[in-house]
Structures are given as C-alpha cells and as structure tokens.
PDB file of C-alpha atoms and ligand atoms in Angstrom:
ATOM      1  CA  ALA C   1      30.137  14.782  33.185  1.00 43.00           C
ATOM      2  CA  LEU C   2      33.451  13.293  34.301  1.00 47.00           C
ATOM      3  CA  ASP C   3      35.831  11.164  32.229  1.00 48.00           C
ATOM      4  CA  GLU C   4      37.717   8.725  34.600  1.00 51.00           C
ATOM      5  CA  SER C   5      41.210   8.722  33.308  1.00 55.00           C
ATOM      6  CA  GLY C   6      43.036   7.654  36.733  1.00 55.00           C
ATOM      7  CA  LYS C   7      43.087   3.810  36.309  1.00 65.00           C
ATOM      8  CA  GLY C   8      45.370   1.964  38.592  1.00 89.00           C
ATOM      9  CA  PHE C   9      45.381   4.706  41.347  1.00 97.00           C
ATOM     10  CA  THR C  10      44.916   3.479  44.809  1.00 96.00           C
ATOM     11  CA  ASP C  11      45.166   6.638  46.913  1.00 98.00           C
ATOM     12  CA  ILE C  12      43.968   9.430  44.706  1.00 98.00           C
ATOM     13  CA  ILE C  13      40.956   9.845  42.220  1.00 97.00           C
ATOM     14  CA  TYR C  14      41.998  11.547  38.870  1.00 97.00           C
ATOM     15  CA  GLU C  15      39.128  12.764  36.814  1.00 96.00           C
ATOM     16  CA  LYS C  16      38.851  15.264  33.811  1.00 96.00           C
ATOM     17  CA  ALA C  17      35.850  17.031  33.112  1.00 91.00           C
ATOM     18  CA  VAL C  18      34.612  16.464  29.518  1.00 76.00           C
ATOM     19  CA  GLY C  19      34.483  19.719  27.452  1.00 90.00           C
ATOM     20  CA  GLU C  20      35.622  21.880  30.370  1.00 94.00           C
ATOM     21  CA  GLY C  21      39.211  21.709  30.321  1.00 97.00           C
ATOM     22  CA  ILE C  22      39.425  21.065  34.023  1.00 98.00           C
ATOM     23  CA  ALA C  23      41.248  18.253  35.911  1.00 98.00           C
ATOM     24  CA  LYS C  24      40.524  17.357  39.161  1.00 98.00           C
ATOM     25  CA  ILE C  25      42.857  15.253  41.640  1.00 98.00           C
ATOM     26  CA  THR C  26      41.329  14.004  44.972  1.00 98.00           C
ATOM     27  CA  ILE C  27      43.439  12.699  47.494  1.00 98.00           C
ATOM     28  CA  ASN C  28      41.494   9.589  48.420  1.00 98.00           C
ATOM     29  CA  ARG C  29      42.478   8.659  51.999  1.00 98.00           C
ATOM     30  CA  PRO C  30      39.447   9.918  54.248  1.00 98.00           C
ATOM     31  CA  GLU C  31      39.883   7.282  56.725  1.00 98.00           C
ATOM     32  CA  ARG C  32      43.318   9.062  57.578  1.00 98.00           C
ATOM     33  CA  ARG C  33      42.080  12.610  56.884  1.00 98.00           C
ATOM     34  CA  ASN C  34      43.684  12.343  53.560  1.00 98.00           C
ATOM     35  CA  ALA C  35      47.251  12.039  55.136  1.00 98.00           C
ATOM     36  CA  PHE C  36      49.611  11.092  52.288  1.00 98.00           C
ATOM     37  CA  ARG C  37      52.203   8.327  52.117  1.00 98.00           C
ATOM     38  CA  PRO C  38      55.051   8.148  49.510  1.00 97.00           C
ATOM     39  CA  GLN C  39      52.443   6.121  47.285  1.00 97.00           C
ATOM     40  CA  THR C  40      49.940   8.740  47.695  1.00 98.00           C
ATOM     41  CA  VAL C  41      52.424  11.368  46.651  1.00 98.00           C
ATOM     42  CA  LYS C  42      53.710   9.269  43.466  1.00 97.00           C
ATOM     43  CA  GLU C  43      50.182   8.951  42.176  1.00 97.00           C
ATOM     44  CA  LEU C  44      49.708  12.803  42.721  1.00 98.00           C
ATOM     45  CA  ILE C  45      52.919  13.357  40.763  1.00 98.00           C
ATOM     46  CA  ARG C  46      51.847  11.073  38.058  1.00 97.00           C
ATOM     47  CA  ALA C  47      48.272  12.716  37.640  1.00 98.00           C
ATOM     48  CA  PHE C  48      49.819  16.267  37.851  1.00 98.00           C
ATOM     49  CA  ASN C  49      52.311  15.279  34.970  1.00 98.00           C
ATOM     50  CA  ASP C  50      49.289  13.776  33.011  1.00 97.00           C
ATOM     51  CA  ALA C  51      47.430  17.192  33.515  1.00 97.00           C
ATOM     52  CA  ARG C  52      50.302  19.198  32.511  1.00 98.00           C
ATOM     53  CA  ASP C  53      50.977  17.199  29.275  1.00 97.00           C
ATOM     54  CA  ASP C  54      47.301  17.056  28.149  1.00 97.00           C
ATOM     55  CA  SER C  55      46.992  20.483  26.159  1.00 96.00           C
ATOM     56  CA  TYR C  56      43.246  20.236  26.493  1.00 96.00           C
ATOM     57  CA  ILE C  57      43.533  20.776  30.253  1.00 97.00           C
ATOM     58  CA  GLY C  58      43.715  24.470  31.555  1.00 98.00           C
ATOM     59  CA  VAL C  59      43.249  24.495  35.230  1.00 98.00           C
ATOM     60  CA  ILE C  60      43.739  21.640  37.736  1.00 98.00           C
ATOM     61  CA  ILE C  61      41.795  21.194  41.223  1.00 98.00           C
ATOM     62  CA  LEU C  62      43.417  19.548  43.977  1.00 99.00           C
ATOM     63  CA  THR C  63      41.267  18.408  46.761  1.00 99.00           C
ATOM     64  CA  GLY C  64      40.496  15.972  49.335  1.00 98.00           C
ATOM     65  CA  LYS C  65      38.085  12.938  49.507  1.00 98.00           C
ATOM     66  CA  GLY C  66      35.033  13.824  51.862  1.00 98.00           C
ATOM     67  CA  ASN C  67      34.172  17.070  53.875  1.00 98.00           C
ATOM     68  CA  ASP C  68      36.385  16.130  56.822  1.00 98.00           C
ATOM     69  CA  ALA C  69      39.692  16.944  55.275  1.00 98.00           C
ATOM     70  CA  PHE C  70      41.622  18.326  52.400  1.00 99.00           C
ATOM     71  CA  CYS C  71      44.773  16.709  53.684  1.00 99.00           C
ATOM     72  CA  SER C  72      46.324  16.311  57.003  1.00 98.00           C
ATOM     73  CA  GLY C  73      49.831  15.925  56.148  1.00 98.00           C
ATOM     74  CA  GLY C  74      52.360  13.137  56.144  1.00 98.00           C
ATOM     75  CA  ASP C  75      51.179   9.779  57.461  1.00 98.00           C
ATOM     76  CA  GLN C  76      52.701   9.743  61.006  1.00 97.00           C
ATOM     77  CA  ALA C  77      52.182   6.010  61.186  1.00 96.00           C
ATOM     78  CA  LEU C  78      54.605   5.545  58.256  1.00 96.00           C
ATOM     79  CA  ARG C  79      57.287   8.075  59.468  1.00 97.00           C
ATOM     80  CA  GLY C  80      60.511   6.612  60.049  1.00 95.00           C
ATOM     81  CA  SER C  81      64.085   8.144  60.915  1.00 94.00           C
ATOM     82  CA  ASP C  82      64.622   8.883  57.286  1.00 93.00           C
ATOM     83  CA  GLY C  83      61.310  10.141  55.824  1.00 95.00           C
ATOM     84  CA  TYR C  84      58.040   8.341  55.337  1.00 96.00           C
ATOM     85  CA  ALA C  85      58.328   4.596  54.087  1.00 95.00           C
ATOM     86  CA  ASP C  86      55.579   2.459  52.766  1.00 93.00           C
ATOM     87  CA  TYR C  87      55.865  -0.415  50.088  1.00 91.00           C
ATOM     88  CA  ASP C  88      59.587  -0.477  49.481  1.00 88.00           C
ATOM     89  CA  GLY C  89      60.647   0.424  53.052  1.00 88.00           C
ATOM     90  CA  PHE C  90      62.721   3.399  51.799  1.00 90.00           C
ATOM     91  CA  GLY C  91      62.136   6.658  53.677  1.00 94.00           C
ATOM     92  CA  ARG C  92      61.216   9.533  51.470  1.00 91.00           C
ATOM     93  CA  LEU C  93      60.126  13.047  51.707  1.00 94.00           C
ATOM     94  CA  ASN C  94      58.757  12.932  48.053  1.00 96.00           C
ATOM     95  CA  VAL C  95      56.079  15.571  48.907  1.00 98.00           C
ATOM     96  CA  LEU C  96      58.978  18.084  48.380  1.00 98.00           C
ATOM     97  CA  ASP C  97      59.127  17.338  44.749  1.00 98.00           C
ATOM     98  CA  LEU C  98      55.290  17.423  44.305  1.00 98.00           C
ATOM     99  CA  GLN C  99      55.396  21.015  45.793  1.00 98.00           C
ATOM    100  CA  VAL C 100      58.025  22.246  43.390  1.00 98.00           C
ATOM    101  CA  GLN C 101      55.791  20.381  40.653  1.00 98.00           C
ATOM    102  CA  ILE C 102      52.753  22.397  41.527  1.00 98.00           C
ATOM    103  CA  ARG C 103      54.871  25.482  41.776  1.00 98.00           C
ATOM    104  CA  ARG C 104      56.456  25.103  38.224  1.00 97.00           C
ATOM    105  CA  LEU C 105      53.385  23.588  36.474  1.00 98.00           C
ATOM    106  CA  PRO C 106      52.514  26.193  33.661  1.00 98.00           C
ATOM    107  CA  LYS C 107      48.603  25.825  34.653  1.00 98.00           C
ATOM    108  CA  PRO C 108      46.807  27.429  37.520  1.00 98.00           C
ATOM    109  CA  VAL C 109      46.277  24.749  40.298  1.00 99.00           C
ATOM    110  CA  ILE C 110      43.341  25.540  42.773  1.00 99.00           C
ATOM    111  CA  ALA C 111      43.084  24.174  46.125  1.00 99.00           C
ATOM    112  CA  MET C 112      39.516  23.394  46.753  1.00 99.00           C
ATOM    113  CA  VAL C 113      39.583  22.934  50.962  1.00 99.00           C
ATOM    114  CA  ALA C 114      36.693  21.330  52.960  1.00 99.00           C
ATOM    115  CA  GLY C 115      37.816  20.404  56.615  1.00 98.00           C
ATOM    116  CA  TYR C 116      41.429  20.273  57.601  1.00 99.00           C
ATOM    117  CA  ALA C 117      44.161  21.429  55.742  1.00 99.00           C
ATOM    118  CA  VAL C 118      47.047  20.916  58.320  1.00 98.00           C
ATOM    119  CA  GLY C 119      50.901  19.984  58.609  1.00 98.00           C
ATOM    120  CA  GLY C 120      52.171  18.963  55.043  1.00 98.00           C
ATOM    121  CA  GLY C 121      48.414  19.305  53.867  1.00 98.00           C
ATOM    122  CA  HIS C 122      48.408  23.013  54.574  1.00 98.00           C
ATOM    123  CA  ILE C 123      51.678  23.439  52.561  1.00 98.00           C
ATOM    124  CA  LEU C 124      50.186  21.639  49.732  1.00 98.00           C
ATOM    125  CA  HIS C 125      47.233  24.166  49.560  1.00 98.00           C
ATOM    126  CA  MET C 126      49.776  27.271  50.139  1.00 98.00           C
ATOM    127  CA  VAL C 127      51.855  25.953  47.045  1.00 98.00           C
ATOM    128  CA  CYS C 128      48.644  26.000  44.683  1.00 98.00           C
ATOM    129  CA  ASP C 129      47.797  29.122  42.865  1.00 98.00           C
ATOM    130  CA  LEU C 130      44.611  29.779  44.660  1.00 99.00           C
ATOM    131  CA  THR C 131      42.508  28.366  47.433  1.00 99.00           C
ATOM    132  CA  ILE C 132      38.813  28.204  47.636  1.00 99.00           C
ATOM    133  CA  ALA C 133      37.477  27.273  51.063  1.00 99.00           C
ATOM    134  CA  ALA C 134      34.496  25.896  52.335  1.00 99.00           C
ATOM    135  CA  GLU C 135      33.144  27.405  55.772  1.00 98.00           C
ATOM    136  CA  ASN C 136      34.225  24.447  57.643  1.00 99.00           C
ATOM    137  CA  ALA C 137      37.800  24.623  56.475  1.00 99.00           C
ATOM    138  CA  ILE C 138      40.698  24.674  59.196  1.00 99.00           C
ATOM    139  CA  PHE C 139      44.047  25.724  58.548  1.00 99.00           C
ATOM    140  CA  GLY C 140      47.351  25.321  60.355  1.00 98.00           C
ATOM    141  CA  GLN C 141      50.921  23.716  60.930  1.00 98.00           C
ATOM    142  CA  THR C 142      51.169  20.767  63.357  1.00 98.00           C
ATOM    143  CA  GLY C 143      54.947  20.086  62.908  1.00 98.00           C
ATOM    144  CA  PRO C 144      56.575  21.547  65.798  1.00 98.00           C
ATOM    145  CA  LYS C 145      53.916  19.488  67.703  1.00 98.00           C
ATOM    146  CA  VAL C 146      54.728  16.042  66.246  1.00 98.00           C
ATOM    147  CA  GLY C 147      58.750  16.747  65.826  1.00 98.00           C
ATOM    148  CA  SER C 148      58.587  17.900  62.348  1.00 97.00           C
ATOM    149  CA  PHE C 149      58.901  21.377  60.247  1.00 97.00           C
ATOM    150  CA  ASP C 150      59.055  22.366  56.468  1.00 98.00           C
ATOM    151  CA  ALA C 151      61.744  24.936  56.199  1.00 97.00           C
ATOM    152  CA  GLY C 152      61.365  25.048  52.547  1.00 97.00           C
ATOM    153  CA  TYR C 153      58.317  26.169  50.713  1.00 97.00           C
ATOM    154  CA  GLY C 154      56.289  25.874  53.767  1.00 98.00           C
ATOM    155  CA  SER C 155      58.019  28.539  55.418  1.00 98.00           C
ATOM    156  CA  SER C 156      58.952  30.942  52.719  1.00 97.00           C
ATOM    157  CA  ILE C 157      55.678  30.712  50.565  1.00 98.00           C
ATOM    158  CA  MET C 158      53.749  31.247  54.136  1.00 98.00           C
ATOM    159  CA  SER C 159      55.736  34.265  55.016  1.00 98.00           C
ATOM    160  CA  ARG C 160      55.231  35.746  51.539  1.00 97.00           C
ATOM    161  CA  LEU C 161      51.327  35.126  51.777  1.00 98.00           C
ATOM    162  CA  ILE C 162      50.573  36.239  55.293  1.00 98.00           C
ATOM    163  CA  GLY C 163      53.738  38.132  56.508  1.00 98.00           C
ATOM    164  CA  PRO C 164      56.578  37.243  58.492  1.00 98.00           C
ATOM    165  CA  LYS C 165      55.068  37.839  62.049  1.00 98.00           C
ATOM    166  CA  LYS C 166      51.893  35.909  61.486  1.00 98.00           C
ATOM    167  CA  ALA C 167      53.965  33.124  59.727  1.00 98.00           C
ATOM    168  CA  ARG C 168      56.116  33.094  62.798  1.00 98.00           C
ATOM    169  CA  GLU C 169      52.791  32.838  64.949  1.00 98.00           C
ATOM    170  CA  MET C 170      51.489  29.941  62.785  1.00 98.00           C
ATOM    171  CA  TRP C 171      54.746  27.896  62.996  1.00 98.00           C
ATOM    172  CA  PHE C 172      55.732  28.697  66.592  1.00 98.00           C
ATOM    173  CA  LEU C 173      52.126  28.280  68.414  1.00 98.00           C
ATOM    174  CA  CYS C 174      50.679  25.727  65.937  1.00 98.00           C
ATOM    175  CA  ARG C 175      47.102  27.357  66.302  1.00 98.00           C
ATOM    176  CA  PHE C 176      44.452  26.378  63.901  1.00 98.00           C
ATOM    177  CA  TYR C 177      42.595  29.109  62.104  1.00 98.00           C
ATOM    178  CA  ASN C 178      39.022  28.813  60.516  1.00 98.00           C
ATOM    179  CA  ALA C 179      38.027  29.721  57.269  1.00 98.00           C
ATOM    180  CA  SER C 180      37.075  33.445  57.877  1.00 98.00           C
ATOM    181  CA  GLU C 181      40.214  33.955  59.943  1.00 98.00           C
ATOM    182  CA  ALA C 182      42.414  32.391  56.857  1.00 98.00           C
ATOM    183  CA  GLU C 183      40.465  34.563  54.313  1.00 98.00           C
ATOM    184  CA  LYS C 184      41.459  37.754  56.564  1.00 98.00           C
ATOM    185  CA  MET C 185      45.115  36.545  56.788  1.00 98.00           C
ATOM    186  CA  GLY C 186      45.113  36.277  53.038  1.00 98.00           C
ATOM    187  CA  LEU C 187      45.687  32.548  53.165  1.00 98.00           C
ATOM    188  CA  VAL C 188      42.645  31.783  50.855  1.00 98.00           C
ATOM    189  CA  ASN C 189      40.882  33.563  48.065  1.00 98.00           C
ATOM    190  CA  ALA C 190      37.253  32.910  49.148  1.00 98.00           C
ATOM    191  CA  VAL C 191      35.246  30.989  51.457  1.00 99.00           C
ATOM    192  CA  VAL C 192      31.852  29.748  50.510  1.00 98.00           C
ATOM    193  CA  PRO C 193      29.266  27.348  52.129  1.00 98.00           C
ATOM    194  CA  LEU C 194      30.317  23.765  52.029  1.00 98.00           C
ATOM    195  CA  GLU C 195      27.705  22.815  49.758  1.00 98.00           C
ATOM    196  CA  LYS C 196      28.690  25.533  47.172  1.00 98.00           C
ATOM    197  CA  LEU C 197      32.414  24.627  47.422  1.00 98.00           C
ATOM    198  CA  GLU C 198      32.655  22.621  44.154  1.00 98.00           C
ATOM    199  CA  GLN C 199      30.231  24.807  42.185  1.00 98.00           C
ATOM    200  CA  GLU C 200      32.166  28.140  43.262  1.00 98.00           C
ATOM    201  CA  THR C 201      35.621  26.370  42.335  1.00 98.00           C
ATOM    202  CA  VAL C 202      34.382  25.314  39.180  1.00 98.00           C
ATOM    203  CA  LYS C 203      33.012  28.924  38.430  1.00 98.00           C
ATOM    204  CA  TRP C 204      36.711  30.280  39.243  1.00 98.00           C
ATOM    205  CA  CYS C 205      38.288  27.660  36.641  1.00 98.00           C
ATOM    206  CA  ARG C 206      35.692  28.614  33.989  1.00 98.00           C
ATOM    207  CA  GLU C 207      36.636  32.462  34.576  1.00 98.00           C
ATOM    208  CA  ILE C 208      40.247  31.518  33.892  1.00 98.00           C
ATOM    209  CA  LEU C 209      39.733  29.386  31.093  1.00 98.00           C
ATOM    210  CA  ARG C 210      37.894  32.366  29.152  1.00 98.00           C
ATOM    211  CA  ASN C 211      41.187  33.976  29.265  1.00 98.00           C
ATOM    212  CA  SER C 212      44.427  33.503  27.219  1.00 98.00           C
ATOM    213  CA  PRO C 213      46.140  30.433  28.197  1.00 97.00           C
ATOM    214  CA  THR C 214      49.729  31.995  27.376  1.00 97.00           C
ATOM    215  CA  ALA C 215      48.937  35.109  29.233  1.00 98.00           C
ATOM    216  CA  ILE C 216      48.069  32.832  32.258  1.00 98.00           C
ATOM    217  CA  ARG C 217      51.203  30.812  31.618  1.00 98.00           C
ATOM    218  CA  VAL C 218      53.500  33.710  31.545  1.00 98.00           C
ATOM    219  CA  LEU C 219      51.978  35.318  34.816  1.00 98.00           C
ATOM    220  CA  LYS C 220      52.001  32.441  36.945  1.00 98.00           C
ATOM    221  CA  SER C 221      56.053  32.021  35.998  1.00 98.00           C
ATOM    222  CA  SER C 222      56.395  35.855  36.597  1.00 98.00           C
ATOM    223  CA  LEU C 223      54.389  35.799  39.745  1.00 98.00           C
ATOM    224  CA  ASN C 224      56.851  33.365  41.158  1.00 97.00           C
ATOM    225  CA  ALA C 225      60.110  34.408  39.573  1.00 97.00           C
ATOM    226  CA  VAL C 226      61.415  36.785  42.038  1.00 96.00           C
ATOM    227  CA  ASP C 227      61.056  34.391  45.074  1.00 96.00           C
ATOM    228  CA  ASP C 228      62.010  31.225  43.150  1.00 96.00           C
ATOM    229  CA  GLY C 229      65.419  32.877  42.305  1.00 96.00           C
ATOM    230  CA  HIS C 230      67.410  31.245  39.414  1.00 97.00           C
ATOM    231  CA  ALA C 231      64.741  28.456  39.051  1.00 96.00           C
ATOM    232  CA  GLY C 232      62.096  31.068  38.778  1.00 97.00           C
ATOM    233  CA  LEU C 233      64.076  32.947  36.089  1.00 97.00           C
ATOM    234  CA  GLN C 234      64.608  29.818  34.249  1.00 97.00           C
ATOM    235  CA  GLU C 235      60.777  29.262  34.082  1.00 97.00           C
ATOM    236  CA  LEU C 236      60.007  32.614  33.269  1.00 97.00           C
ATOM    237  CA  GLY C 237      62.789  32.604  30.665  1.00 97.00           C
ATOM    238  CA  GLY C 238      61.635  29.367  29.054  1.00 97.00           C
ATOM    239  CA  ASN C 239      58.587  31.138  28.335  1.00 97.00           C
ATOM    240  CA  ALA C 240      60.001  33.866  26.289  1.00 97.00           C
ATOM    241  CA  THR C 241      62.071  30.922  24.389  1.00 98.00           C
ATOM    242  CA  LEU C 242      58.688  29.200  23.824  1.00 96.00           C
ATOM    243  CA  MET C 243      57.043  32.358  22.408  1.00 97.00           C
ATOM    244  CA  PHE C 244      60.311  33.479  20.486  1.00 97.00           C
ATOM    245  CA  TYR C 245      60.389  30.194  18.559  1.00 98.00           C
ATOM    246  CA  GLY C 246      56.935  31.256  16.986  1.00 97.00           C
ATOM    247  CA  THR C 247      58.574  34.311  15.521  1.00 97.00           C
ATOM    248  CA  ASP C 248      59.988  34.714  11.903  1.00 98.00           C
ATOM    249  CA  GLU C 249      63.463  35.946  13.362  1.00 98.00           C
ATOM    250  CA  ALA C 250      63.749  32.801  15.468  1.00 98.00           C
ATOM    251  CA  LYS C 251      62.657  30.591  12.408  1.00 98.00           C
ATOM    252  CA  GLU C 252      65.144  32.429  10.106  1.00 98.00           C
ATOM    253  CA  GLY C 253      67.950  31.222  12.387  1.00 98.00           C
ATOM    254  CA  LYS C 254      66.855  27.441  12.243  1.00 98.00           C
ATOM    255  CA  THR C 255      66.242  27.668   8.842  1.00 98.00           C
ATOM    256  CA  ALA C 256      69.432  28.919   7.867  1.00 98.00           C
ATOM    257  CA  TYR C 257      71.261  26.162   9.895  1.00 98.00           C
ATOM    258  CA  MET C 258      69.342  23.468   8.321  1.00 98.00           C
ATOM    259  CA  GLU C 259      69.930  25.040   4.748  1.00 98.00           C
ATOM    260  CA  HIS C 260      73.567  25.005   5.542  1.00 98.00           C
ATOM    261  CA  ARG C 261      73.728  29.111   4.790  1.00 98.00           C
ATOM    262  CA  LYS C 262      74.408  32.264   6.880  1.00 98.00           C
ATOM    263  CA  PRO C 263      71.187  33.480   8.654  1.00 98.00           C
ATOM    264  CA  ASP C 264      69.994  36.895   7.176  1.00 98.00           C
ATOM    265  CA  PHE C 265      68.637  38.675  10.373  1.00 98.00           C
ATOM    266  CA  SER C 266      68.973  42.126   8.585  1.00 97.00           C
ATOM    267  CA  LYS C 267      65.106  42.485   7.876  1.00 95.00           C
ATOM    268  CA  PHE C 268      64.419  42.102  11.692  1.00 97.00           C
ATOM    269  CA  SER C 269      64.264  45.618  13.488  1.00 93.00           C
ATOM    270  CA  ARG C 270      66.058  46.168  16.512  1.00 94.00           C
ATOM    271  CA  LYS C 271      63.001  47.674  18.597  1.00 90.00           C
ATOM    272  CA  PRO C 272      63.307  50.644  20.817  1.00 94.00           C
TER     273      PRO C 272
HETATM  274  C1  2NE T 301      43.751  16.578  60.968  1.00 85.73           C
HETATM  275  C2  2NE T 301      43.363  16.402  62.556  1.00 85.73           C
HETATM  276  C3  2NE T 301      43.017  17.693  63.261  1.00 85.73           C
HETATM  277  C4  2NE T 301      41.835  15.895  62.489  1.00 85.73           C
HETATM  278  O1  2NE T 301      41.215  15.573  63.754  1.00 85.73           O
HETATM  279  P1  2NE T 301      39.902  14.734  63.962  1.00 85.73           P
HETATM  280  O2  2NE T 301      39.692  14.682  65.318  1.00 85.73           O
HETATM  281  O3  2NE T 301      38.804  15.134  62.957  1.00 85.73           O
HETATM  282  O4  2NE T 301      40.264  13.271  63.537  1.00 85.73           O
HETATM  283  P2  2NE T 301      41.230  12.147  64.303  1.00 85.73           P
HETATM  284  O5  2NE T 301      40.474  11.351  64.944  1.00 85.73           O
HETATM  285  O6  2NE T 301      42.387  12.795  64.826  1.00 85.73           O
HETATM  286  O7  2NE T 301      41.703  11.550  62.922  1.00 85.73           O
HETATM  287  C5  2NE T 301      41.021  10.351  62.182  1.00 85.73           C
HETATM  288  C6  2NE T 301      41.763   9.329  61.682  1.00 85.73           C
HETATM  289  O8  2NE T 301      42.920   9.758  61.014  1.00 85.73           O
HETATM  290  C7  2NE T 301      44.264   9.529  61.493  1.00 85.73           C
HETATM  291  C8  2NE T 301      43.939   9.449  62.878  1.00 85.73           C
HETATM  292  O9  2NE T 301      45.014   8.790  63.639  1.00 85.73           O
HETATM  293  C9  2NE T 301      42.742   8.735  62.951  1.00 85.73           C
HETATM  294  O10 2NE T 301      42.964   7.529  63.068  1.00 85.73           O
HETATM  295  P3  2NE T 301      42.213   6.424  63.974  1.00 85.73           P
HETATM  296  O11 2NE T 301      42.599   6.909  65.305  1.00 85.73           O
HETATM  297  O12 2NE T 301      40.764   6.458  63.787  1.00 85.73           O
HETATM  298  O13 2NE T 301      42.741   4.933  63.501  1.00 85.73           O
HETATM  299  N1  2NE T 301      45.141  10.375  60.980  1.00 85.73           N
HETATM  300  C10 2NE T 301      44.740  11.982  61.060  1.00 85.73           C
HETATM  301  N2  2NE T 301      45.767  12.532  60.440  1.00 85.73           N
HETATM  302  C11 2NE T 301      46.827  11.680  60.301  1.00 85.73           C
HETATM  303  C12 2NE T 301      48.219  11.662  59.802  1.00 85.73           C
HETATM  304  N3  2NE T 301      48.633  12.843  59.589  1.00 85.73           N
HETATM  305  N4  2NE T 301      48.842  10.764  59.872  1.00 85.73           N
HETATM  306  C13 2NE T 301      48.476   9.536  60.384  1.00 85.73           C
HETATM  307  N5  2NE T 301      47.235   9.245  60.813  1.00 85.73           N
HETATM  308  C14 2NE T 301      46.331  10.329  60.653  1.00 85.73           C
HETATM  309  C15 2NE T 301      43.980  15.462  63.356  1.00 85.73           C
HETATM  310  O14 2NE T 301      43.868  14.165  62.904  1.00 85.73           O
HETATM  311  C16 2NE T 301      45.577  15.483  63.230  1.00 85.73           C
HETATM  312  O15 2NE T 301      45.888  16.487  64.087  1.00 85.73           O
HETATM  313  N6  2NE T 301      46.403  14.864  62.424  1.00 85.73           N
HETATM  314  C17 2NE T 301      47.750  14.895  62.378  1.00 85.73           C
HETATM  315  C18 2NE T 301      48.113  16.072  61.714  1.00 85.73           C
HETATM  316  C19 2NE T 301      49.737  16.055  61.786  1.00 85.73           C
HETATM  317  O16 2NE T 301      50.317  16.261  62.654  1.00 85.73           O
HETATM  318  N7  2NE T 301      50.297  15.932  60.534  1.00 85.73           N
HETATM  319  C20 2NE T 301      51.693  15.783  60.201  1.00 85.73           C
HETATM  320  C21 2NE T 301      52.558  17.086  60.238  1.00 85.73           C
HETATM  321  S1  2NE T 301      54.222  16.953  59.639  1.00 85.73           S
HETATM  322  C22 2NE T 301      54.014  16.950  57.863  1.00 85.73           C
HETATM  323  O17 2NE T 301      52.962  16.731  57.331  1.00 85.73           O
HETATM  324  C23 2NE T 301      55.053  16.886  57.056  1.00 85.73           C
HETATM  325  C24 2NE T 301      56.294  17.936  57.267  1.00 85.73           C
HETATM  326  O18 2NE T 301      56.209  18.648  58.543  1.00 85.73           O
HETATM  327  C25 2NE T 301      57.392  18.011  56.808  1.00 85.73           C
HETATM  328  C26 2NE T 301      57.358  17.222  55.565  1.00 85.73           C
HETATM  329  C27 2NE T 301      56.407  16.376  55.174  1.00 85.73           C
HETATM  330  C28 2NE T 301      55.428  16.269  55.928  1.00 85.73           C
END
C-alpha cells in the first residue's frame, strides 16, 4: 500500500510505502521523457529532504513516470544563456544541488531505470547508490551534441564507475548503451525484465532494510569519502561525532559543562 504524502507537487510524485520504510520519488513529466525543469528539481529536493528527515524511511527509490524514460536531462526548451529558467525567469543549474544532496544523503538511494537515462538524467542515476535497470533501459550522455557538459560529478563519478577510457568514450562520442552493455560496464547493478523492475527494486530495498541502519549510513559516507575530499571527510566525520555522542565518555564532558564542574575522564581507557 502506498501513502501519498506529496501534496502540492506538480512535476513529481512522492510516495511512502506504509510499513516498509521505502520512499519512492517519481519524475512525472513523461510527455518530455521526464526532462527536468527548475521546478522539477525544486520538488525533488523537497521530497529528498522529507525522506531524509523521516526516521521511518531507510531507502529511497528514484524513478521516472512510464516505461519510456527514467529522465532525459534538462528541459532544453527552457535552456537560456544562464541555465534553465521556468516560472521566475532566472536561469538555474539547480540539478547540481540535487546531485550533491543525493550523494550526501545518509540513506541509500536506488535509481530504478526503465527507458532512457540520458544527459543530466544519466548523471542522476550515476549519483544514486545503486541502479536497477529494466531490459529496455538505454544509457548515454548527449551534452556535447546539444552544446552542454557536466564537468562535475557527471565526469568524475562516471570515470570512477566505468574507468577513464570508457568515460571518455561515453562523453566524446555520445553513444547510447543498452542495459546489458551498461551492466558489463559497471554502470548498473542488475538488469531485469521490465515487468519485474519494481518488484526487483523493492526486493533490493528490503534486503538493505534488514541490515543495521547505522552500518549502512557510515558505509555510504565511507564509500564516498576519498572521492569527495574535504566534504567526504566531513560527512564521515559527522557520523563519528554522531556515534560518539552516545558514549558515556562524551556524556561526561557535556554533563560536567552543564554542572559547572571539571570533567572527569579518568575512568575512560585509552584503547590500544
Ligand atoms: C531521450 C530521447 C533519446 C528519447 O527519444 P524518443 O524518440 O523516444 O522521444 P522524442 O520524440 O525525442 O521525445 C518525446 C518528446 O519529449 C521531448 C521531445 O522534444 C519530444 O517532444 P515533442 O516533439 O513530442 O513535443 N523531450 C525529450 N527530451 C527532452 C529534453 N531533454 N528537453 C526537452 N524536451 C525533451 C530524446 O528525446 C532525446 O535525445 N532527448 C534530449 C536529451 C538531451 O539532450 N538532454 C539534455 C542534455 S544536457 C543536460 O541534461 C544537462 C547538462 O548537460 C548539464 C547540466 C544540467 C543538465
């Protein structure tokens, strides 16, 4: 059963599976192959924030409406000289904020891909922690064909995922790759028949949800830490602080401060 909690969204559908701990965020612009405009990205950011803050949610699925596309990138009809502009007329590249949000979100995000994941849509699936693809999925970058590129995560994460030579091929030639090619390249975790896509994705979610949430949280940040530099260390370090606060040693420091006395750390061993 799905509990609609995304009232007020126009470009996405936001659902939470009752009793499961799974949130599902669906880009809902199928008439444009789920291309995103600034409003779409604003809504995605709101939904991801909600799923992050909901302690009941342990895994988030990102997908696109329909079977034709996961996402075809930025809406080219709205592209101007300073980014993508919709209601307020300001050009933006707010999808870059969304990429960072997914990367830093302390819960696994799974891209569930049917049809095209191309351009900025391909980058969105790459920044997700896992990708489950339907047999009809097609992956590729189109930027250099349409006068665009992503020199950030879209390049560095791709190079890590599929290797520097293959990443150059993908960006320089702008070829499309089918699901089985993508699996061989290491772009996706599994390929399943289209009719099994959701079932298989939920199965992966449930397997993750059976495991320790703290272990998963720390592992996500540690798997990103080297590549994300200072920001990666900050994320990983934040998890260390989070766990340290639960210890008697940390509590002694805080309690002593509140009681206006010197802290007594003498009973805490200096472990080898
Ligand atoms: C995705 C693809 C390959 C699908 O092809 P097909 O043949 O299945 O569909 P079709 O007919 O091309 O698309 C259906 C409708 O969706 C629109 C199309 O214009 C078409 O509209 P109508 O002609 O029916 O009115 N549509 C699809 N993608 C769109 C898009 N991204 N923007 C606006 N309208 C779009 C094929 O549609 C395709 O190649 N799409 C373009 C992919 C693309 O180049 N994306 C932008 C890359 S740049 C980017 O995303 C980016 C970045 O590089 C850096 C930062 C931020 C974003």
